[in-house]
mmCIF file of C-alpha atoms in Angstrom:
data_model
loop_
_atom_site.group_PDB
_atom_site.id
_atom_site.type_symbol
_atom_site.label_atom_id
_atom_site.label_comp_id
_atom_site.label_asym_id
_atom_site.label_seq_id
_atom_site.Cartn_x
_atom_site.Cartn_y
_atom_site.Cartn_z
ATOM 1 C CA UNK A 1 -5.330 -12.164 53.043
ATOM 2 C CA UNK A 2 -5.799 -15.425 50.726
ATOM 3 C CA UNK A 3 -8.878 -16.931 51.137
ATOM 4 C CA UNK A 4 -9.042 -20.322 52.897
ATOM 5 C CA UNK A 5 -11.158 -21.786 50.238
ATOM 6 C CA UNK A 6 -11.229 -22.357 46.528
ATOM 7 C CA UNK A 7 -14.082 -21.656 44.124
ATOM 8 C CA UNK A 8 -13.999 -25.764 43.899
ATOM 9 C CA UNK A 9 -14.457 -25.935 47.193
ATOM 10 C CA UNK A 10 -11.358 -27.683 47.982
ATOM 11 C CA UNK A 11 -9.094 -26.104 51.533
ATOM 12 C CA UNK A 12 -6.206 -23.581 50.208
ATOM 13 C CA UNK A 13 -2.961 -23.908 50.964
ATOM 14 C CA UNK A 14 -0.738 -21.293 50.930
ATOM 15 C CA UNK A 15 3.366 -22.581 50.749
ATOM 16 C CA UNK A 16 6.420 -20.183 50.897
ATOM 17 C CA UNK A 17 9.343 -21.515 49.955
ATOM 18 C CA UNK A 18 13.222 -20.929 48.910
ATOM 19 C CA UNK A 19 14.381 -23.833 46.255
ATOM 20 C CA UNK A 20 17.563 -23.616 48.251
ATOM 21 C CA UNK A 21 16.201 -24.601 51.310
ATOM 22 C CA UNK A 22 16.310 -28.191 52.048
ATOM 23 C CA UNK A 23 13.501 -28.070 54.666
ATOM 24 C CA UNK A 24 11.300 -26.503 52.528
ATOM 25 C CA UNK A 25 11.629 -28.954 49.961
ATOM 26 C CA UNK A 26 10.505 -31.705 52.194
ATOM 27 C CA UNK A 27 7.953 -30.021 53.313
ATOM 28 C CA UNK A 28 6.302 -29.351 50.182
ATOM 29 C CA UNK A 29 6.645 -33.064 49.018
ATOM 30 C CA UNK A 30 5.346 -33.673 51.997
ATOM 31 C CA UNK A 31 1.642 -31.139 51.115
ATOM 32 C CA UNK A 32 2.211 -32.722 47.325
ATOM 33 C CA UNK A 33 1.088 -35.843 49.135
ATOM 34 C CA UNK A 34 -1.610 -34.210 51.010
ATOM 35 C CA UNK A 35 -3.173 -32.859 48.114
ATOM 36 C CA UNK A 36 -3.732 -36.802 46.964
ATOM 37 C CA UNK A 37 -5.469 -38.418 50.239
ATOM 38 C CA UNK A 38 -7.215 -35.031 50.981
ATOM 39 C CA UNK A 39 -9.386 -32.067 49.248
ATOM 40 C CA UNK A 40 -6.930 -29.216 49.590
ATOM 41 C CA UNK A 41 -5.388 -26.941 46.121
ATOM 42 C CA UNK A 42 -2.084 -25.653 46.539
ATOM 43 C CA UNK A 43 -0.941 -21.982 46.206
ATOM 44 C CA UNK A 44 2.659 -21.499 45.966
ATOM 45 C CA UNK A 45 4.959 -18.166 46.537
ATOM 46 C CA UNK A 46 7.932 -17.403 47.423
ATOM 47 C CA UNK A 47 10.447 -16.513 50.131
ATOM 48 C CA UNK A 48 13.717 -15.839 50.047
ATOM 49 C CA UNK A 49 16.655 -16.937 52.875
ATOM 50 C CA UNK A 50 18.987 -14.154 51.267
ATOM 51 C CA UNK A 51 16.323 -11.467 51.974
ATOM 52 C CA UNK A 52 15.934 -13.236 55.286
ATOM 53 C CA UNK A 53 19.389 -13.061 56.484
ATOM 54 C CA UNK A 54 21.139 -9.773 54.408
ATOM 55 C CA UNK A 55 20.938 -7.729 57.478
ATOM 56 C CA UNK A 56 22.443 -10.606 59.818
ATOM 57 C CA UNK A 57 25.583 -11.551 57.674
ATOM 58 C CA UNK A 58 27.804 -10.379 59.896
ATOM 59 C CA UNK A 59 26.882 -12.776 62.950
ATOM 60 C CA UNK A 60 27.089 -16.143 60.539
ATOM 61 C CA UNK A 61 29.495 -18.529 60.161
ATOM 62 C CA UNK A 62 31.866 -17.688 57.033
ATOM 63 C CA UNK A 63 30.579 -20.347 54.999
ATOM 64 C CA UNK A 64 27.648 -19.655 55.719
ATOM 65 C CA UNK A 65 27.757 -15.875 55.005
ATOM 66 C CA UNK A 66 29.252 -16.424 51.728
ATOM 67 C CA UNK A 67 26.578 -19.365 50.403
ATOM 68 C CA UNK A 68 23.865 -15.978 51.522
ATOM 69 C CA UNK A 69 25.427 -13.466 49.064
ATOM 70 C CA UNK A 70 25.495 -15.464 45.973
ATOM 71 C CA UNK A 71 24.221 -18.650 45.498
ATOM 72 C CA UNK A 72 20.951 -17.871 47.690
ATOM 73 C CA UNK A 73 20.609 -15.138 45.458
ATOM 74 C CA UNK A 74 20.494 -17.329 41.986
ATOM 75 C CA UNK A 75 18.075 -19.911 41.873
ATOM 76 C CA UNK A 76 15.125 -17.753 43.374
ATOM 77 C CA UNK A 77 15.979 -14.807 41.280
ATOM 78 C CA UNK A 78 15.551 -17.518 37.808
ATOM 79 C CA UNK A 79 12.054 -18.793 39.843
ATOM 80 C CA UNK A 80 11.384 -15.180 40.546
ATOM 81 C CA UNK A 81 11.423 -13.934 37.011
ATOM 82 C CA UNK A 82 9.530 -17.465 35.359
ATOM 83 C CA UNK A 83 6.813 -16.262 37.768
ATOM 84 C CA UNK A 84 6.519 -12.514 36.977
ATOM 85 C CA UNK A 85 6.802 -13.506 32.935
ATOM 86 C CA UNK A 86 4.936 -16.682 33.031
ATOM 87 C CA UNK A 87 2.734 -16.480 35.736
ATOM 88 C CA UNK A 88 1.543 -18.131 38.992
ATOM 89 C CA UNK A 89 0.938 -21.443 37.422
ATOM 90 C CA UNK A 90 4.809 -22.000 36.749
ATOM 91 C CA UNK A 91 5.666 -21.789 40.543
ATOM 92 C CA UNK A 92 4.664 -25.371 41.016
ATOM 93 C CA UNK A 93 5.995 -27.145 38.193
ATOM 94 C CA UNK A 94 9.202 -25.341 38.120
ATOM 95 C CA UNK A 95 9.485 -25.618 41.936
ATOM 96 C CA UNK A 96 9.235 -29.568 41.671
ATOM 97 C CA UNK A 97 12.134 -29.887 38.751
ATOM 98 C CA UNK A 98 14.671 -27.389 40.342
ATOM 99 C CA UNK A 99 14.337 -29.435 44.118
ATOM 100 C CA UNK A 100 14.353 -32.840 42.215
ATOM 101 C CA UNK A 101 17.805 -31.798 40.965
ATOM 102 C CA UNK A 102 19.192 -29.577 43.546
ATOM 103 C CA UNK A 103 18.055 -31.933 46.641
ATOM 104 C CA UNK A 104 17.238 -35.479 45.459
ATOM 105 C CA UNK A 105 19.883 -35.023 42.432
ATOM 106 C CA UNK A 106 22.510 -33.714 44.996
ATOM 107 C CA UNK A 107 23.272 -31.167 41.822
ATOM 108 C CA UNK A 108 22.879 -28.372 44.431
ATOM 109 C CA UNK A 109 22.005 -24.818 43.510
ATOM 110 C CA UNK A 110 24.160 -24.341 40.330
ATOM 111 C CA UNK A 111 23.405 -22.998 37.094
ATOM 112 C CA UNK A 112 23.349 -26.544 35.458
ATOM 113 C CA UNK A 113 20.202 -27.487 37.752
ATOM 114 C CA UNK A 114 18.383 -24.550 36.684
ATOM 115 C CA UNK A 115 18.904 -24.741 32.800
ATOM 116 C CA UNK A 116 17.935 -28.650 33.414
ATOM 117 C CA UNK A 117 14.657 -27.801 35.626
ATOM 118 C CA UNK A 118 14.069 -24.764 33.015
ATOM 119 C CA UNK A 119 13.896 -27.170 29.866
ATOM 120 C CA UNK A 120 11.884 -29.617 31.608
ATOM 121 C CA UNK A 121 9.328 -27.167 32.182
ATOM 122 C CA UNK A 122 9.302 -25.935 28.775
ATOM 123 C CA UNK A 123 10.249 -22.241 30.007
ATOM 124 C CA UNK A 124 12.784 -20.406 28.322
ATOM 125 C CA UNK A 125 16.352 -20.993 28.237
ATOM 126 C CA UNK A 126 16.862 -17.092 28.850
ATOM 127 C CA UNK A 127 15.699 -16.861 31.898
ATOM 128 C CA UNK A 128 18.916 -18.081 33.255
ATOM 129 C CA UNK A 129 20.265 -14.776 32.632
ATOM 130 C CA UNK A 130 18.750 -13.613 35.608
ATOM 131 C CA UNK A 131 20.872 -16.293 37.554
ATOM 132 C CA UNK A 132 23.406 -13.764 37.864
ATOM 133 C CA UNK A 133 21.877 -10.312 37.382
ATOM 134 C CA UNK A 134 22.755 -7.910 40.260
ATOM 135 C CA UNK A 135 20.384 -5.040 39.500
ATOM 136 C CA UNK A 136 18.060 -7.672 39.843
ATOM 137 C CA UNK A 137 14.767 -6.731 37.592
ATOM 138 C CA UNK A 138 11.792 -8.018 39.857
ATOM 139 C CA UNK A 139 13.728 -7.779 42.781
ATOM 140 C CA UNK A 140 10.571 -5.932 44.454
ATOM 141 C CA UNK A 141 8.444 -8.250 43.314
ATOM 142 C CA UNK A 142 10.562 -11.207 45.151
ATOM 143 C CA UNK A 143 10.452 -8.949 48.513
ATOM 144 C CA UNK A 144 6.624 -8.205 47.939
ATOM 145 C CA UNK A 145 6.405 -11.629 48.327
ATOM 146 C CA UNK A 146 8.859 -12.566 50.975
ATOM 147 C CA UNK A 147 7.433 -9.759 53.329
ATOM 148 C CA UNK A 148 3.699 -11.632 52.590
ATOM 149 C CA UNK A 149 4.808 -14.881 53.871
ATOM 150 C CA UNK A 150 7.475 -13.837 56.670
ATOM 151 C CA UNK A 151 4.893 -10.970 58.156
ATOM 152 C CA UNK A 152 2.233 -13.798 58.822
ATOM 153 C CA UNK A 153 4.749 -15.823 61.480
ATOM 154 C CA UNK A 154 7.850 -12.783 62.473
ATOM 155 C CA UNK A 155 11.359 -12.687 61.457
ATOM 156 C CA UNK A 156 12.706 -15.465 64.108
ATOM 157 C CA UNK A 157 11.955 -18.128 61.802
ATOM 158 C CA UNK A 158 12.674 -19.026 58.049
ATOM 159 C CA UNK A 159 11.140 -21.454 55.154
ATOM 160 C CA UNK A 160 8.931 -22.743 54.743
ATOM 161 C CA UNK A 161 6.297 -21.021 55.838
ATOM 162 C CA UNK A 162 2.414 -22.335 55.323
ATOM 163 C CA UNK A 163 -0.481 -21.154 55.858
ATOM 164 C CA UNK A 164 -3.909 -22.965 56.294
ATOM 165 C CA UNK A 165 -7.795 -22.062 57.365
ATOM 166 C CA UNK A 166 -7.854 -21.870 61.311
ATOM 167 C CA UNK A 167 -10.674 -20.883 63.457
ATOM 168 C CA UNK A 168 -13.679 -19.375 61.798
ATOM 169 C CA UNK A 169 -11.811 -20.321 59.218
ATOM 170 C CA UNK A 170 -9.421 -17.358 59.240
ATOM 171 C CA UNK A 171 -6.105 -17.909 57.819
ATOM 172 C CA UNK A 172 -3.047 -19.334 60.314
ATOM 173 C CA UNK A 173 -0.034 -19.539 59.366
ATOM 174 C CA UNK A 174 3.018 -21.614 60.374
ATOM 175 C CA UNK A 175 6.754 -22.407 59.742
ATOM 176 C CA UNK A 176 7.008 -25.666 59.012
ATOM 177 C CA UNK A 177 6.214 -28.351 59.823
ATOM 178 C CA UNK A 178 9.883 -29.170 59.772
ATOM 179 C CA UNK A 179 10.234 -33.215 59.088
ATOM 180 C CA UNK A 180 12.115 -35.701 57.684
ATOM 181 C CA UNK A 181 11.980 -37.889 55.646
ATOM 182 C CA UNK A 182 8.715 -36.280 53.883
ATOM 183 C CA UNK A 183 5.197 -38.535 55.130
ATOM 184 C CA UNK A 184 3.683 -40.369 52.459
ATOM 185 C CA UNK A 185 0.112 -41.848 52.413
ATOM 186 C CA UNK A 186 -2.203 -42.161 55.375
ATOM 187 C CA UNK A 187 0.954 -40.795 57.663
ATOM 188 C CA UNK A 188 0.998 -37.456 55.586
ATOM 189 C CA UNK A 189 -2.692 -37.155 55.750
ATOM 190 C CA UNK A 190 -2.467 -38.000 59.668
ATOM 191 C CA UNK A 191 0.169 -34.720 60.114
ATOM 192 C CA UNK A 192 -1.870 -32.605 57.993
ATOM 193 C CA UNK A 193 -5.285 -33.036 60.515
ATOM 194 C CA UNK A 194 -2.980 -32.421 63.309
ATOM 195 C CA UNK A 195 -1.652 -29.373 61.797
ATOM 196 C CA UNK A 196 -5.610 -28.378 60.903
ATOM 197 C CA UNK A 197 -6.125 -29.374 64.891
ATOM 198 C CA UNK A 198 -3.114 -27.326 66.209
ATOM 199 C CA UNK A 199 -4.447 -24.214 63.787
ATOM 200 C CA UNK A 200 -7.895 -24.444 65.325
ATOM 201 C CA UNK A 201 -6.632 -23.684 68.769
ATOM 202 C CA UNK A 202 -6.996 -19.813 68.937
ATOM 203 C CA UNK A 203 -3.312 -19.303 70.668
ATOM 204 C CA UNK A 204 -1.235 -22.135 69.642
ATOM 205 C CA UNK A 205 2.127 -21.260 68.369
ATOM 206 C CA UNK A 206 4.635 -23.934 68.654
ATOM 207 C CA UNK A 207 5.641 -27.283 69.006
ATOM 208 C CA UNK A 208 9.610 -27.804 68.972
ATOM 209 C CA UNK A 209 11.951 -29.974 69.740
ATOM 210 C CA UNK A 210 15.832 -30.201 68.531
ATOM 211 C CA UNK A 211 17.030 -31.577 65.344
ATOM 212 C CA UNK A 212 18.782 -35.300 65.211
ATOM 213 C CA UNK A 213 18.629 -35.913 61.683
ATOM 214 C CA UNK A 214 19.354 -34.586 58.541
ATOM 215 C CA UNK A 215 17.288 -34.444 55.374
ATOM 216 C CA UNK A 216 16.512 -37.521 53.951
ATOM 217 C CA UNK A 217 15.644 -37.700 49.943
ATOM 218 C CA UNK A 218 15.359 -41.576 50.161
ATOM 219 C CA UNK A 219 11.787 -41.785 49.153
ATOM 220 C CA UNK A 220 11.338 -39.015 47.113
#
């Protein structure tokens, strides 16, 4: 169980996402702002919607089934092996220049975005070879981590999943919170104490109401 504070002293946040998932993305710009108004430190991992969904194929939509067995597959599979070469301290950086170009870009989830996002890292251009590698190498590795972030909040829900210090300050975690587009400012740091206040209510699970709007990249 990560602990739900730092050695600085600052609240830990642990975020799982998928670079392919839109949601996620905002999301995490939306704890990138958090970290600026309040005293909270970051821990990324990841998930993966192809892991998620490989044993549910069958009862998608085509399109949707076929963007599942490849393309969900590529980009986390590059992020996957950066991390397990390079460490935990690439997640972040690498994270950030992958989503600027596959959501606010609108390059999507092709090879071209993840050469771009590896060079403006500074990792190395070979890691794209694992874009495509079926016998992928660190594939346990990627589930390791998956399993970590799914197990805390069950199988009906997806990316991203965070988790943060709830009562006693034992570790809650949550998907979401789903929003768009991603608070800045004050109104970020206003949805991050309510999603401290909703964690400190031994119980609480969810808050949910149905979708009207797509993402929104405008401000980002």
């Amino acid at each position: 169980m990560p602990e739900t504070a730092t050695t600085a002293g600052k609240t830990r946040v642990d975020f799982w996402f998928d670079p392919l998932c839109p949601w996620a993305w905002m999301t995490s710009r939306w704890v990138l702002e958090v970290e600026k108004v309040r005293d909270i430190e970051i821990h990324w991992h990841l998930m993966s919607l192809a892991v998620l969904n490989e044993d549910k194929l069958d009862e998608l939509p085509e399109e949707y089934r076929e963007m599942l067995s490849t393309k969900a597959w590529q980009p986390v599979r590059v992020v996957a092996a950066a991390w397990q070469k390079h460490g935990d301290q690439v997640l972040g950086p690498l994270y950030t220049a992958l989503g600027t170009r596959i959501h606010n870009g609108g390059e999507g989830p092709t090879r071209e975005a993840v050469v771009g996002a590896l060079a403006e890292t500074g990792l190395p251009a070979d890691l794209i070879d694992y874009f495509d590698q079926q016998d992928f190498e660190f594939d346990a590795e990627l589930r390791a981590s998956h399993k970590e972030g799914i197990t805390k909040v069950g199988q009906e829900v997806g990316t991203p999943v965070i988790s943060v210090p709830g009562p006693d300050g034992e570790e809650v975690a949550f998907f979401g919170p789903v929003v768009t587009p991603a608070p800045q400012g004050e109104e970020a740091a206003r949805l991050w104490d309510g999603t401290l206040a909703v964690a400190s209510v031994p119980g609480f699970y969810e808050i949910k109401r149905t979708r009207t709007k797509g993402p929104d990249f405008s401000n980002l």
